[in-house]
Amino acid sequence: MAWFLLFIAGLLEVGWAIGLKYTEGFTRLWPTVWTVAAMAASVALLGVALRSLPVGTGYAVWVGIGAAGTALLGIILFGESREPLRLFCLALIVAGVIGLRLVSAESAS
């Protein structure tokens, strides 16, 4: 359950990071409200997940999901660079997240 909550927390991190773009410097009410709500929910779920996950692993996975997801949505929504080296670096982040999950599963056995 902790890994599921951590995954949802990571998705909410993507949501608030992208939401920041739509707040236009916190000058638009509803995008700001949704962004702040996503921030609070993301951190709250991270905190719950960290009750049973190692803090270093949990935080790294949360940040990795957020960073990779935000970069991918930046490409899709905002036409950011699709340069092969950038995509390769994003793949490294995803591989790191998967690796941390696998290593944590082995050490829990």
mmCIF file of C-alpha atoms in Angstrom:
data_model
loop_
_atom_site.group_PDB
_atom_site.id
_atom_site.type_symbol
_atom_site.label_atom_id
_atom_site.label_comp_id
_atom_site.label_asym_id
_atom_site.label_seq_id
_atom_site.Cartn_x
_atom_site.Cartn_y
_atom_site.Cartn_z
ATOM 1 C CA MET A 1 0.000 0.000 0.000
ATOM 2 C CA ALA A 2 2.869 2.398 0.765
ATOM 3 C CA TRP A 3 4.218 2.062 -2.779
ATOM 4 C CA PHE A 4 0.776 2.777 -4.220
ATOM 5 C CA LEU A 5 0.434 5.899 -2.057
ATOM 6 C CA LEU A 6 3.919 6.977 -3.062
ATOM 7 C CA PHE A 7 3.019 6.568 -6.736
ATOM 8 C CA ILE A 8 -0.133 8.668 -6.305
ATOM 9 C CA ALA A 9 1.913 11.267 -4.402
ATOM 10 C CA GLY A 10 4.339 11.377 -7.345
ATOM 11 C CA LEU A 11 1.502 11.879 -9.814
ATOM 12 C CA LEU A 12 0.153 14.706 -7.671
ATOM 13 C CA GLU A 13 3.627 16.227 -7.717
ATOM 14 C CA VAL A 14 3.452 16.218 -11.501
ATOM 15 C CA GLY A 15 0.024 17.841 -11.232
ATOM 16 C CA TRP A 16 1.164 20.679 -9.032
ATOM 17 C CA ALA A 17 4.349 21.283 -10.994
ATOM 18 C CA ILE A 18 2.381 21.603 -14.224
ATOM 19 C CA GLY A 19 -0.273 23.578 -12.354
ATOM 20 C CA LEU A 20 2.326 26.204 -11.485
ATOM 21 C CA LYS A 21 2.506 27.088 -15.164
ATOM 22 C CA TYR A 22 -1.239 27.663 -15.296
ATOM 23 C CA THR A 23 -1.358 29.832 -12.155
ATOM 24 C CA GLU A 24 0.585 32.528 -14.024
ATOM 25 C CA GLY A 25 2.534 33.465 -10.916
ATOM 26 C CA PHE A 26 -0.414 32.707 -8.611
ATOM 27 C CA THR A 27 -2.511 35.422 -10.267
ATOM 28 C CA ARG A 28 -5.273 33.050 -11.444
ATOM 29 C CA LEU A 29 -7.560 31.863 -8.652
ATOM 30 C CA TRP A 30 -8.722 28.382 -9.675
ATOM 31 C CA PRO A 31 -5.446 27.111 -11.094
ATOM 32 C CA THR A 32 -3.818 28.361 -7.877
ATOM 33 C CA VAL A 33 -6.394 26.607 -5.689
ATOM 34 C CA TRP A 34 -5.944 23.288 -7.543
ATOM 35 C CA THR A 35 -2.172 23.611 -7.535
ATOM 36 C CA VAL A 36 -1.979 24.264 -3.786
ATOM 37 C CA ALA A 37 -4.426 21.398 -3.132
ATOM 38 C CA ALA A 38 -2.267 19.045 -5.217
ATOM 39 C CA MET A 39 0.834 20.218 -3.319
ATOM 40 C CA ALA A 40 -0.765 19.505 0.042
ATOM 41 C CA ALA A 41 -2.134 16.120 -1.020
ATOM 42 C CA SER A 42 1.181 15.107 -2.577
ATOM 43 C CA VAL A 43 3.197 15.904 0.541
ATOM 44 C CA ALA A 44 0.572 14.318 2.812
ATOM 45 C CA LEU A 45 0.621 11.055 0.831
ATOM 46 C CA LEU A 46 4.417 11.109 0.786
ATOM 47 C CA GLY A 47 4.379 11.438 4.566
ATOM 48 C CA VAL A 48 2.009 8.490 4.939
ATOM 49 C CA ALA A 49 4.087 6.348 2.574
ATOM 50 C CA LEU A 50 7.263 7.164 4.489
ATOM 51 C CA ARG A 51 5.824 5.556 7.611
ATOM 52 C CA SER A 52 6.844 2.193 6.147
ATOM 53 C CA LEU A 53 9.364 3.059 3.421
ATOM 54 C CA PRO A 54 12.950 4.229 3.896
ATOM 55 C CA VAL A 55 13.017 8.026 3.681
ATOM 56 C CA GLY A 56 15.845 8.149 1.128
ATOM 57 C CA THR A 57 14.171 5.672 -1.187
ATOM 58 C CA GLY A 58 10.693 7.130 -0.805
ATOM 59 C CA TYR A 59 11.792 10.692 -1.368
ATOM 60 C CA ALA A 60 13.971 9.779 -4.354
ATOM 61 C CA VAL A 61 11.126 7.845 -5.987
ATOM 62 C CA TRP A 62 8.682 10.718 -5.327
ATOM 63 C CA VAL A 63 11.046 13.254 -6.860
ATOM 64 C CA GLY A 64 11.850 10.929 -9.776
ATOM 65 C CA ILE A 65 8.189 10.410 -10.650
ATOM 66 C CA GLY A 66 7.616 14.140 -10.367
ATOM 67 C CA ALA A 67 10.637 15.134 -12.423
ATOM 68 C CA ALA A 68 10.150 12.624 -15.217
ATOM 69 C CA GLY A 69 6.383 13.113 -15.372
ATOM 70 C CA THR A 70 6.673 16.896 -15.401
ATOM 71 C CA ALA A 71 9.313 16.806 -18.130
ATOM 72 C CA LEU A 72 7.185 14.470 -20.260
ATOM 73 C CA LEU A 73 4.108 16.656 -19.851
ATOM 74 C CA GLY A 74 6.248 19.685 -20.671
ATOM 75 C CA ILE A 75 7.068 18.017 -23.973
ATOM 76 C CA ILE A 76 3.430 17.096 -24.652
ATOM 77 C CA LEU A 77 1.667 20.237 -23.405
ATOM 78 C CA PHE A 78 4.194 22.990 -23.961
ATOM 79 C CA GLY A 79 6.254 21.774 -26.909
ATOM 80 C CA GLU A 80 9.473 21.524 -24.908
ATOM 81 C CA SER A 81 12.542 19.917 -26.457
ATOM 82 C CA ARG A 82 12.352 16.282 -27.578
ATOM 83 C CA GLU A 83 16.078 16.106 -28.133
ATOM 84 C CA PRO A 84 17.276 12.486 -27.944
ATOM 85 C CA LEU A 85 19.790 13.203 -25.181
ATOM 86 C CA ARG A 86 17.032 14.777 -23.075
ATOM 87 C CA LEU A 87 14.802 11.734 -23.600
ATOM 88 C CA PHE A 88 17.700 9.459 -22.688
ATOM 89 C CA CYS A 89 18.240 11.384 -19.447
ATOM 90 C CA LEU A 90 14.538 11.045 -18.627
ATOM 91 C CA ALA A 91 14.829 7.310 -19.255
ATOM 92 C CA LEU A 92 17.710 7.234 -16.751
ATOM 93 C CA ILE A 93 15.452 8.836 -14.133
ATOM 94 C CA VAL A 94 12.748 6.245 -14.800
ATOM 95 C CA ALA A 95 15.332 3.455 -14.622
ATOM 96 C CA GLY A 96 16.566 4.833 -11.302
ATOM 97 C CA VAL A 97 13.036 4.884 -9.880
ATOM 98 C CA ILE A 98 12.438 1.310 -11.013
ATOM 99 C CA GLY A 99 15.821 0.270 -9.634
ATOM 100 C CA LEU A 100 15.082 1.796 -6.232
ATOM 101 C CA ARG A 101 11.746 0.005 -6.150
ATOM 102 C CA LEU A 102 13.355 -3.333 -7.008
ATOM 103 C CA VAL A 103 16.148 -2.951 -4.490
ATOM 104 C CA SER A 104 13.665 -1.947 -1.780
ATOM 105 C CA ALA A 105 11.555 -5.012 -2.571
ATOM 106 C CA GLU A 106 14.605 -7.288 -2.194
ATOM 107 C CA SER A 107 15.690 -5.765 1.114
ATOM 108 C CA ALA A 108 12.151 -6.085 2.492
ATOM 109 C CA SER A 109 12.142 -9.857 1.905
#
